[in-house]
Amino acid sequence: MSVSRRTVARALAATVGGTALAGGPPATGAGAAPASGAAASGTRDTQARKTPATGPLIRRTGKTPTGYEVTFRYRAPKAKRVQIKGEWYLQRPLALDPRLTTPDHLVESPGLLPAQWRPGDVPISHPNSTSPNWHTADMTKGHDGVWTYTTPLPGGFYTYGFFVDADADDTTQTGQLPDPANPAWNVVDGIVHGTAVDRSQIHVPSDPRFDTTDVSWLGPSAGPRGMLKHVTYDSPGHLTPVDQNHLVVYTPPEYDPKRAKPYPTLYLSHGGGENEMGWSTQGDVANILDNLINTGAVAPLVVVMPNATGYPSSTAEQAHRTDLIERVFPWVEAHYHVSASASDRAYSGLSAGGMRTNHLMLRNTEQFGYYGMMSAGLPAGTVLTDAQVAALKKVTVYVGGGRQDPINQGYLTLHRGPLREVRDLTAAGLHIQTAFVDGGHEWYVWRLLLRDFLTRAAFLPPTVADDTWGA
C-alpha cells in the first residue's frame, strides 16, 4: 500500500501523541508541536493543544550546558524495567590526538555524555566502530505508569529507541522499540504501511547563547513541505519479498507533474542492515530537502530510496544494479515527472550504499551524471582501466566521510577506506570533490554529507575545464 507523507501527517495531527516543545522561544507557551521526524513535515498544526502525556518533551531551559533538555516518556505500567538508547555519545575533536583514523590507527571515542557537552563536540558512537554503539540508560517509573528520562541535548537531530524488560547495553539492537507517541512517518493510526522501523527521531533546536551552530536545516521547514511515499514494484527474482521490492519516494514542495521541465532524480541508498526506510527516518531526508529547496539552495528534485537487500547473491551487486536500471528506472519514470537523461540522475549512498555507488560508478558509469560516496572506499583490488578513467572524466565524483570513521582503516578487507579512494582516483588523473568532517560511522556525518553533496556537486556544472576548452 502506498502512503503519503501528507496523509500520515493529518492522521498524526488527530492523535494525542507527538513531540511537545515547551518553554521560551522559539516555542510559544506549552502548545504541542508536531513530531520532528518526516511525518510531521507534511502539514502544520498551529492550534495550541494540551501537552500529551507521552512522547518526548523538549524544553528550552536557558541553562548550561546546551540551553535545552529533553524528557523522554514511555507508558508501560506493568513493566519492571524500561531503558532508552539514544544517539548522544559525544567526542571533542580538538582533544583527539591524533584526530584522524588511518590504516594503522583507530581513533577511540571518549564516550562523553550530553551533560559534558561543549561547543564543537560532535556525536560519535562509543566504543568507536561501524556499529550503532549509543548510550543506554535506565528510565524512572512514575505513579502513572509512565517511565521518564531527562537529559540536556545540543541542537541537532537524534534517533532513539526503548527496551522494555530487557537487559540492553550500548551495543544492543535486538528488541528495540520505537516511541509509540512519535512513530515513523509511515505509521497511520498505529498501523504500519510498508516496512516497520524500530526507532524514532527528534529535532532539538540550538540556543545561540550556548551554541552558534545552525541546526534549523534539520528541522521542519517554515515553508511548504514535500511528500514521502512508500511503494511496491514488481521485481522478478527478488527473494524477500518474493518477486517484489520496495521504494520510498520523496517529491518536493509544490511538486507539479505537468510542469514543462521534468525533475532531476537522486537515487539514495541505505547502509548495511537497513532498507528503504533508513534515509526517510534516521536520515531526516524530507526535512533536509524541504529546507534546501525552500531556501533556494537546490532546485526541486525527486529522491528515490530503494531497498537494496533481499536479492540473490551476485558479484559486485549485479542483481541490484540490474534491477535498478531495468525495473526501477522505468517504474519511476512512468509514475513521476522525472527526466530520463543520465545527466539529470545522481546516485549516492552511505557505507554499504557507498559501496553500491562505487560499483555503479565503475561498471555502469553512463547511467548517472553524479556519484556521491559516503563512508565507503573502492572495492578491494580495484585497478582502474583506461576506459573506466575516460568514462569517469565525464561525470562528477564526490567522496566524503568522517575523519574518525573506522572505515578509513579498510573495513573487513571489503574495500579500501574513503581517504584511499581519494588517493587512487586522484592518482588516476580524475578530478573529484571531497568532504571530510569530524565524526564516525553514523547518521550525524551522513546528514551533513547529503546536504553538502546536493549543494556542491549534484546537478551542478563540473568544476574542471573540459579538454576542448584550450589553454
Short mmCIF file of C-alpha atoms in Angstrom, two decimals:
data_model
loop_
_atom_site.label_atom_id
_atom_site.label_comp_id
_atom_site.label_asym_id
_atom_site.label_seq_id
_atom_site.Cartn_x
_atom_site.Cartn_y
_atom_site.Cartn_z
CA MET A 1 0.00 0.00 0.00
CA SER A 2 1.24 3.47 -0.81
CA VAL A 3 1.06 6.02 1.98
CA SER A 4 1.87 9.67 1.52
CA ARG A 5 3.63 11.94 3.97
CA ARG A 6 0.69 14.36 3.97
CA THR A 7 -1.82 11.60 4.74
CA VAL A 8 0.27 10.44 7.66
CA ALA A 9 0.70 13.97 8.97
CA ARG A 10 -3.04 14.55 9.01
CA ALA A 11 -3.60 11.32 10.90
CA LEU A 12 -0.93 12.20 13.43
CA ALA A 13 -2.40 15.66 13.96
CA ALA A 14 -5.60 14.00 15.11
CA THR A 15 -3.87 11.86 17.74
CA VAL A 16 -2.76 12.78 21.23
CA GLY A 17 0.80 11.54 20.76
CA GLY A 18 3.60 13.67 19.37
CA THR A 19 6.63 15.67 20.36
CA ALA A 20 5.90 18.55 22.70
CA LEU A 21 8.03 21.66 22.65
CA ALA A 22 7.69 23.79 25.77
CA GLY A 23 9.40 26.75 27.39
CA GLY A 24 10.63 30.02 25.86
CA PRO A 25 11.18 30.94 22.22
CA PRO A 26 11.05 29.57 19.57
CA ALA A 27 8.08 27.69 21.01
CA THR A 28 5.09 29.54 22.42
CA GLY A 29 3.76 28.53 25.81
CA ALA A 30 3.10 24.81 26.24
CA GLY A 31 1.44 24.18 22.90
CA ALA A 32 2.34 20.86 21.35
CA ALA A 33 4.39 20.97 18.19
CA PRO A 34 4.40 18.23 15.57
CA ALA A 35 6.98 15.48 15.79
CA SER A 36 10.29 16.48 14.24
CA GLY A 37 10.61 13.43 12.00
CA ALA A 38 9.49 13.34 8.38
CA ALA A 39 5.85 12.61 9.19
CA ALA A 40 5.24 15.96 10.83
CA SER A 41 6.64 17.84 7.87
CA GLY A 42 3.52 17.23 5.77
CA THR A 43 1.34 19.86 7.47
CA ARG A 44 1.47 22.35 10.28
CA ASP A 45 -0.70 22.39 13.39
CA THR A 46 -0.97 25.98 14.60
CA GLN A 47 -3.58 25.29 17.27
CA ALA A 48 -2.32 25.15 20.86
CA ARG A 49 -3.04 21.78 22.36
CA LYS A 50 -2.65 20.19 25.74
CA THR A 51 0.81 18.71 26.17
CA PRO A 52 0.49 14.94 25.61
CA ALA A 53 1.29 12.57 28.46
CA THR A 54 3.79 10.57 26.43
CA GLY A 55 6.29 11.26 23.71
CA PRO A 56 9.40 13.44 24.06
CA LEU A 57 9.03 16.83 25.75
CA ILE A 58 11.59 19.37 24.52
CA ARG A 59 12.20 22.31 26.87
CA ARG A 60 14.26 25.43 26.37
CA THR A 61 15.88 25.90 29.77
CA GLY A 62 18.33 28.70 29.03
CA LYS A 63 20.79 26.88 31.29
CA THR A 64 24.11 25.20 30.71
CA PRO A 65 25.36 23.16 29.06
CA THR A 66 23.13 23.40 25.95
CA GLY A 67 20.13 25.57 26.80
CA TYR A 68 17.76 22.69 26.00
CA GLU A 69 16.73 19.48 27.69
CA VAL A 70 14.52 16.63 26.56
CA THR A 71 12.32 14.39 28.70
CA PHE A 72 11.56 11.08 27.01
CA ARG A 73 8.37 9.35 28.17
CA TYR A 74 7.14 5.82 27.65
CA ARG A 75 3.97 4.36 29.11
CA ALA A 76 4.40 0.80 30.39
CA PRO A 77 2.54 0.36 33.73
CA LYS A 78 3.34 -3.35 34.03
CA ALA A 79 6.99 -3.20 33.04
CA LYS A 80 9.68 -3.82 35.62
CA ARG A 81 12.40 -2.04 33.68
CA VAL A 82 12.48 0.34 30.71
CA GLN A 83 15.69 1.59 29.10
CA ILE A 84 16.29 4.19 26.42
CA LYS A 85 19.05 4.12 23.84
CA GLY A 86 19.89 7.46 22.26
CA GLU A 87 22.24 8.81 19.60
CA TRP A 88 24.11 11.08 22.00
CA TYR A 89 27.57 9.91 22.91
CA LEU A 90 29.94 12.76 22.06
CA GLN A 91 33.56 13.45 21.24
CA ARG A 92 35.70 16.60 21.40
CA PRO A 93 37.61 16.67 18.09
CA LEU A 94 40.22 19.21 19.19
CA ALA A 95 41.14 16.98 22.13
CA LEU A 96 41.83 13.93 19.96
CA ASP A 97 45.45 13.01 19.33
CA PRO A 98 45.68 12.05 16.56
CA ARG A 99 42.42 13.35 15.13
CA LEU A 100 42.24 11.06 12.11
CA THR A 101 41.64 7.32 11.83
CA THR A 102 44.24 5.83 9.48
CA PRO A 103 45.04 2.30 8.25
CA ASP A 104 47.22 1.74 11.32
CA HIS A 105 45.34 3.77 13.94
CA LEU A 106 41.74 3.78 15.16
CA VAL A 107 40.62 6.93 16.95
CA GLU A 108 39.00 5.90 20.23
CA SER A 109 35.94 7.96 21.18
CA PRO A 110 35.78 9.05 24.84
CA GLY A 111 32.05 8.48 25.27
CA LEU A 112 31.19 11.93 26.63
CA LEU A 113 27.57 12.39 27.69
CA PRO A 114 25.42 15.46 26.92
CA ALA A 115 25.94 16.87 30.42
CA GLN A 116 29.63 17.21 29.45
CA TRP A 117 28.89 18.89 26.11
CA ARG A 118 30.88 21.91 24.94
CA PRO A 119 30.61 23.86 21.67
CA GLY A 120 32.39 21.95 18.93
CA ASP A 121 31.57 18.49 20.31
CA VAL A 122 30.01 16.07 17.82
CA PRO A 123 28.13 12.77 18.17
CA ILE A 124 30.09 9.55 17.77
CA SER A 125 29.34 6.04 18.96
CA HIS A 126 31.30 4.55 21.86
CA PRO A 127 33.31 2.44 21.51
CA ASN A 128 34.09 3.81 18.06
CA SER A 129 33.08 1.24 15.47
CA THR A 130 30.82 0.75 12.45
CA SER A 131 28.03 -0.39 14.80
CA PRO A 132 25.48 1.97 16.43
CA ASN A 133 27.03 1.85 19.90
CA TRP A 134 24.97 4.51 21.64
CA HIS A 135 24.30 5.34 25.27
CA THR A 136 21.70 3.19 27.04
CA ALA A 137 20.15 4.47 30.28
CA ASP A 138 17.51 3.29 32.75
CA MET A 139 14.30 5.28 32.88
CA THR A 140 12.36 6.16 36.05
CA LYS A 141 8.82 4.89 36.58
CA GLY A 142 6.14 7.32 37.78
CA HIS A 143 2.93 6.59 39.70
CA ASP A 144 1.00 6.91 36.44
CA GLY A 145 2.96 4.08 34.84
CA VAL A 146 4.91 6.47 32.59
CA TRP A 147 8.67 5.98 32.53
CA THR A 148 10.82 9.09 32.04
CA TYR A 149 14.40 10.02 31.28
CA THR A 150 15.64 13.63 31.09
CA THR A 151 18.88 14.77 29.50
CA PRO A 152 20.30 18.00 28.08
CA LEU A 153 20.88 17.80 24.34
CA PRO A 154 22.71 20.14 21.98
CA GLY A 155 20.90 21.24 18.86
CA GLY A 156 20.59 18.51 16.27
CA PHE A 157 18.64 15.51 15.04
CA TYR A 158 18.63 12.37 17.16
CA THR A 159 17.47 8.77 16.91
CA TYR A 160 16.32 6.88 20.00
CA GLY A 161 14.50 3.70 20.95
CA PHE A 162 13.24 1.81 24.02
CA PHE A 163 13.89 -1.59 25.59
CA VAL A 164 11.14 -2.96 27.85
CA ASP A 165 12.05 -5.61 30.44
CA ALA A 166 15.25 -6.33 28.56
CA ASP A 167 18.89 -6.20 29.56
CA ALA A 168 20.13 -3.73 26.98
CA ASP A 169 23.57 -2.19 26.68
CA ASP A 170 25.23 0.34 24.40
CA THR A 171 25.75 -2.25 21.63
CA THR A 172 22.30 -3.88 21.78
CA GLN A 173 19.84 -3.52 18.91
CA THR A 174 17.67 -6.64 19.18
CA GLY A 175 14.38 -5.91 20.91
CA GLN A 176 14.50 -2.14 20.42
CA LEU A 177 11.08 -0.47 20.19
CA PRO A 178 10.07 2.84 18.60
CA ASP A 179 8.23 5.54 20.52
CA PRO A 180 4.50 4.83 20.00
CA ALA A 181 3.78 8.52 20.59
CA ASN A 182 6.35 9.58 17.98
CA PRO A 183 6.25 6.88 15.28
CA ALA A 184 7.81 6.81 11.84
CA TRP A 185 6.04 8.73 9.08
CA ASN A 186 4.58 5.53 7.58
CA VAL A 187 2.55 4.66 10.70
CA VAL A 188 -1.10 5.73 10.50
CA ASP A 189 -3.47 5.08 13.42
CA GLY A 190 -0.99 2.58 14.79
CA ILE A 191 -0.82 0.62 11.51
CA VAL A 192 2.47 0.34 9.63
CA HIS A 193 2.16 0.89 5.89
CA GLY A 194 5.27 -0.57 4.34
CA THR A 195 8.34 -1.58 6.32
CA ALA A 196 8.38 -1.13 10.09
CA VAL A 197 11.26 0.61 11.86
CA ASP A 198 12.39 0.04 15.43
CA ARG A 199 13.33 3.60 16.44
CA SER A 200 12.12 7.20 16.49
CA GLN A 201 13.65 10.64 15.90
CA ILE A 202 13.52 14.16 17.32
CA HIS A 203 14.88 17.54 16.29
CA VAL A 204 16.28 19.76 19.06
CA PRO A 205 16.81 23.47 18.26
CA SER A 206 20.06 25.20 19.19
CA ASP A 207 20.26 28.04 21.71
CA PRO A 208 22.55 30.76 20.28
CA ARG A 209 23.66 31.69 23.80
CA PHE A 210 25.36 28.30 24.09
CA ASP A 211 25.98 27.18 20.52
CA THR A 212 26.08 29.25 17.34
CA THR A 213 25.73 26.20 15.08
CA ASP A 214 22.59 26.48 12.94
CA VAL A 215 20.65 23.21 13.02
CA SER A 216 17.38 24.59 11.61
CA TRP A 217 18.06 22.80 8.32
CA LEU A 218 17.50 19.51 10.19
CA GLY A 219 14.07 20.53 11.46
CA PRO A 220 10.66 21.08 9.85
CA SER A 221 10.74 23.79 7.20
CA ALA A 222 8.84 27.03 7.66
CA GLY A 223 7.79 26.83 4.02
CA PRO A 224 5.79 24.29 2.02
CA ARG A 225 6.57 20.63 2.58
CA GLY A 226 7.34 17.79 0.25
CA MET A 227 5.80 14.34 0.49
CA LEU A 228 7.04 10.81 1.21
CA LYS A 229 5.50 7.68 -0.24
CA HIS A 230 6.23 4.00 0.36
CA VAL A 231 5.61 1.97 -2.80
CA THR A 232 5.98 -1.60 -4.04
CA TYR A 233 7.02 -2.57 -7.57
CA ASP A 234 7.41 -5.86 -9.43
CA SER A 235 10.93 -7.28 -9.18
CA PRO A 236 11.13 -10.81 -10.67
CA GLY A 237 13.81 -12.86 -8.95
CA HIS A 238 13.86 -10.79 -5.78
CA LEU A 239 13.83 -13.12 -2.78
CA THR A 240 12.48 -11.03 0.12
CA PRO A 241 9.76 -10.06 -0.63
CA VAL A 242 9.29 -12.63 -3.38
CA ASP A 243 9.31 -11.09 -6.87
CA GLN A 244 8.59 -7.64 -5.45
CA ASN A 245 10.59 -4.86 -3.84
CA HIS A 246 10.10 -1.50 -2.14
CA LEU A 247 10.95 2.14 -2.67
CA VAL A 248 10.45 5.29 -0.64
CA VAL A 249 9.93 8.31 -2.90
CA TYR A 250 10.23 11.96 -1.90
CA THR A 251 8.54 14.56 -4.07
CA PRO A 252 9.47 18.22 -3.49
CA PRO A 253 7.25 21.00 -2.14
CA GLU A 254 4.64 22.07 -4.71
CA TYR A 255 5.55 19.14 -6.98
CA ASP A 256 3.97 19.72 -10.38
CA PRO A 257 3.52 16.61 -12.57
CA LYS A 258 2.67 18.81 -15.55
CA ARG A 259 5.43 21.39 -15.45
CA ALA A 260 7.36 21.85 -18.70
CA LYS A 261 10.73 20.71 -17.35
CA PRO A 262 10.94 17.22 -15.79
CA TYR A 263 12.55 16.93 -12.39
CA PRO A 264 16.07 15.62 -11.74
CA THR A 265 16.28 12.47 -9.60
CA LEU A 266 18.58 11.49 -6.76
CA TYR A 267 18.80 7.76 -6.06
CA LEU A 268 19.81 7.45 -2.42
CA SER A 269 20.99 4.17 -0.91
CA HIS A 270 20.96 2.95 2.69
CA GLY A 271 23.72 1.15 4.57
CA GLY A 272 24.19 -2.44 5.71
CA GLY A 273 21.44 -3.87 7.90
CA GLU A 274 19.00 -1.20 6.74
CA ASN A 275 16.42 -0.84 3.99
CA GLU A 276 14.44 1.72 2.02
CA MET A 277 13.23 3.41 5.25
CA GLY A 278 16.67 4.42 6.55
CA TRP A 279 17.08 7.77 4.86
CA SER A 280 13.48 8.91 5.45
CA THR A 281 13.72 8.21 9.22
CA GLN A 282 17.23 8.35 10.66
CA GLY A 283 18.48 10.27 7.63
CA ASP A 284 15.92 13.09 8.03
CA VAL A 285 15.85 13.37 4.25
CA ALA A 286 12.47 15.09 3.93
CA ASN A 287 13.28 17.93 6.33
CA ILE A 288 16.73 18.40 4.79
CA LEU A 289 15.34 18.54 1.24
CA ASP A 290 12.41 20.78 2.20
CA ASN A 291 14.79 23.31 3.73
CA LEU A 292 17.29 23.20 0.88
CA ILE A 293 14.57 23.66 -1.73
CA ASN A 294 12.59 26.33 0.13
CA THR A 295 15.72 28.43 0.76
CA GLY A 296 16.81 28.17 -2.86
CA ALA A 297 19.96 26.22 -2.05
CA VAL A 298 19.00 23.47 -4.50
CA ALA A 299 16.45 23.17 -7.28
CA PRO A 300 13.40 20.96 -6.68
CA LEU A 301 14.14 17.27 -7.26
CA VAL A 302 12.69 13.83 -6.68
CA VAL A 303 14.52 11.44 -4.35
CA VAL A 304 14.17 7.67 -4.77
CA MET A 305 15.31 5.45 -1.89
CA PRO A 306 15.47 1.80 -2.98
CA ASN A 307 15.66 -1.31 -0.83
CA ALA A 308 19.00 -2.89 -1.81
CA THR A 309 18.55 -6.04 0.28
CA GLY A 310 16.79 -9.34 -0.42
CA TYR A 311 18.44 -10.08 -3.77
CA PRO A 312 20.13 -13.37 -4.66
CA SER A 313 23.89 -13.30 -4.17
CA SER A 314 25.77 -11.74 -7.05
CA THR A 315 29.18 -10.32 -7.87
CA ALA A 316 29.59 -6.57 -7.37
CA GLU A 317 25.86 -6.32 -6.54
CA GLN A 318 24.95 -7.15 -10.12
CA ALA A 319 21.41 -8.20 -9.12
CA HIS A 320 20.67 -4.84 -7.51
CA ARG A 321 22.27 -2.87 -10.33
CA THR A 322 20.27 -4.74 -12.96
CA ASP A 323 17.01 -4.31 -11.06
CA LEU A 324 17.69 -0.62 -10.58
CA ILE A 325 18.38 0.06 -14.24
CA GLU A 326 15.88 -2.30 -15.87
CA ARG A 327 12.94 -2.03 -13.45
CA VAL A 328 13.26 0.88 -11.02
CA PHE A 329 14.18 3.49 -13.66
CA PRO A 330 11.17 2.64 -15.89
CA TRP A 331 8.82 2.44 -12.89
CA VAL A 332 9.88 5.83 -11.52
CA GLU A 333 9.81 7.47 -14.95
CA ALA A 334 6.29 6.09 -15.57
CA HIS A 335 4.89 7.28 -12.22
CA TYR A 336 6.71 10.59 -11.70
CA HIS A 337 7.55 13.55 -13.91
CA VAL A 338 11.31 12.97 -13.92
CA SER A 339 13.94 13.23 -16.61
CA ALA A 340 15.15 10.06 -18.33
CA SER A 341 18.53 11.62 -19.05
CA ALA A 342 21.58 10.35 -17.17
CA SER A 343 22.72 13.96 -16.78
CA ASP A 344 19.63 14.52 -14.61
CA ARG A 345 20.27 11.49 -12.38
CA ALA A 346 22.54 11.23 -9.33
CA TYR A 347 23.36 8.26 -7.13
CA SER A 348 24.64 8.42 -3.58
CA GLY A 349 24.80 6.11 -0.61
CA LEU A 350 26.34 5.57 2.80
CA SER A 351 28.59 2.72 3.93
CA ALA A 352 27.30 -0.36 2.06
CA GLY A 353 25.34 2.13 -0.04
CA GLY A 354 28.62 3.91 -0.74
CA MET A 355 29.98 0.61 -1.99
CA ARG A 356 26.93 0.28 -4.26
CA THR A 357 27.70 3.77 -5.50
CA ASN A 358 31.22 2.66 -6.36
CA HIS A 359 30.03 -0.47 -8.17
CA LEU A 360 27.67 1.63 -10.30
CA MET A 361 30.32 4.28 -10.87
CA LEU A 362 32.83 1.70 -12.10
CA ARG A 363 30.51 -0.63 -14.04
CA ASN A 364 27.52 1.49 -15.11
CA THR A 365 29.13 4.91 -15.35
CA GLU A 366 26.85 6.09 -18.14
CA GLN A 367 23.66 5.72 -16.06
CA PHE A 368 24.28 8.73 -13.79
CA GLY A 369 25.88 12.13 -14.13
CA TYR A 370 26.83 12.41 -10.45
CA TYR A 371 28.16 9.91 -7.92
CA GLY A 372 28.42 10.59 -4.18
CA MET A 373 30.28 8.09 -1.98
CA MET A 374 29.72 8.40 1.77
CA SER A 375 31.88 6.43 4.21
CA ALA A 376 32.99 3.82 1.70
CA GLY A 377 36.03 3.07 -0.41
CA LEU A 378 36.81 1.37 -3.68
CA PRO A 379 36.34 -2.41 -3.74
CA ALA A 380 39.49 -4.23 -2.67
CA GLY A 381 41.76 -4.97 -5.60
CA THR A 382 40.29 -2.29 -7.84
CA VAL A 383 42.56 -1.37 -10.76
CA LEU A 384 41.07 1.31 -12.96
CA THR A 385 41.19 0.67 -16.69
CA ASP A 386 41.79 3.37 -19.28
CA ALA A 387 38.17 3.01 -20.39
CA GLN A 388 36.89 3.50 -16.84
CA VAL A 389 39.05 6.58 -16.34
CA ALA A 390 37.82 8.04 -19.63
CA ALA A 391 34.20 7.42 -18.65
CA LEU A 392 34.68 8.86 -15.16
CA LYS A 393 36.08 12.10 -16.57
CA LYS A 394 32.60 12.75 -17.99
CA VAL A 395 30.78 12.60 -14.63
CA THR A 396 31.03 14.32 -11.26
CA VAL A 397 32.57 12.25 -8.46
CA TYR A 398 32.25 13.13 -4.77
CA VAL A 399 33.82 11.28 -1.82
CA GLY A 400 33.12 12.08 1.84
CA GLY A 401 33.23 10.60 5.30
CA GLY A 402 34.01 11.10 8.97
CA ARG A 403 37.61 11.77 9.98
CA GLN A 404 37.29 9.30 12.83
CA ASP A 405 35.40 6.66 10.82
CA PRO A 406 36.95 3.18 11.22
CA ILE A 407 36.15 2.60 7.53
CA ASN A 408 39.28 4.69 6.92
CA GLN A 409 41.25 1.65 8.08
CA GLY A 410 39.81 -0.50 5.29
CA TYR A 411 36.95 -2.47 6.80
CA LEU A 412 36.98 -6.29 6.78
CA THR A 413 39.08 -6.25 3.57
CA LEU A 414 35.88 -5.47 1.60
CA HIS A 415 37.23 -2.16 0.39
CA ARG A 416 39.79 0.48 1.00
CA GLY A 417 38.72 3.49 3.01
CA PRO A 418 37.42 6.75 1.59
CA LEU A 419 40.75 8.50 2.09
CA ARG A 420 42.44 5.88 -0.07
CA GLU A 421 39.67 6.20 -2.64
CA VAL A 422 40.50 9.88 -2.91
CA ARG A 423 44.17 8.96 -3.34
CA ASP A 424 43.53 6.31 -6.01
CA LEU A 425 41.05 8.32 -8.07
CA THR A 426 43.30 11.38 -7.99
CA ALA A 427 46.33 9.29 -8.95
CA ALA A 428 44.35 8.08 -11.99
CA GLY A 429 44.04 11.68 -13.15
CA LEU A 430 40.44 12.24 -12.04
CA HIS A 431 39.21 15.48 -10.53
CA ILE A 432 36.95 14.71 -7.57
CA GLN A 433 35.21 16.71 -4.87
CA THR A 434 35.79 15.73 -1.27
CA ALA A 435 34.26 16.43 2.13
CA PHE A 436 35.62 15.09 5.41
CA VAL A 437 34.08 16.15 8.71
CA ASP A 438 34.65 15.23 12.34
CA GLY A 439 32.58 12.19 13.20
CA GLY A 440 32.42 8.43 12.94
CA HIS A 441 30.32 5.92 11.06
CA GLU A 442 26.91 7.40 11.81
CA TRP A 443 23.97 9.43 10.61
CA TYR A 444 25.33 12.70 12.02
CA VAL A 445 28.01 12.56 9.32
CA TRP A 446 25.72 11.32 6.54
CA ARG A 447 23.14 14.07 7.03
CA LEU A 448 25.91 16.65 6.67
CA LEU A 449 27.27 14.92 3.60
CA LEU A 450 23.86 14.71 1.94
CA ARG A 451 23.42 18.46 2.24
CA ASP A 452 26.98 19.03 1.03
CA PHE A 453 26.65 16.68 -1.96
CA LEU A 454 23.44 18.36 -3.09
CA THR A 455 24.73 21.92 -2.68
CA ARG A 456 28.26 21.45 -4.05
CA ALA A 457 28.19 18.57 -6.53
CA ALA A 458 24.90 17.05 -7.69
CA PHE A 459 23.25 18.64 -10.74
CA LEU A 460 25.87 21.40 -10.90
CA PRO A 461 28.31 22.15 -13.73
CA PRO A 462 31.72 20.43 -13.45
CA THR A 463 34.46 22.20 -11.53
CA VAL A 464 37.21 21.39 -14.01
CA ALA A 465 37.67 22.68 -17.56
CA ASP A 466 36.90 20.30 -20.42
CA ASP A 467 39.92 19.29 -22.53
CA THR A 468 38.39 21.09 -25.54
CA TRP A 469 38.47 24.47 -23.80
CA GLY A 470 42.07 25.17 -24.80
CA ALA A 471 44.72 26.99 -22.78
#
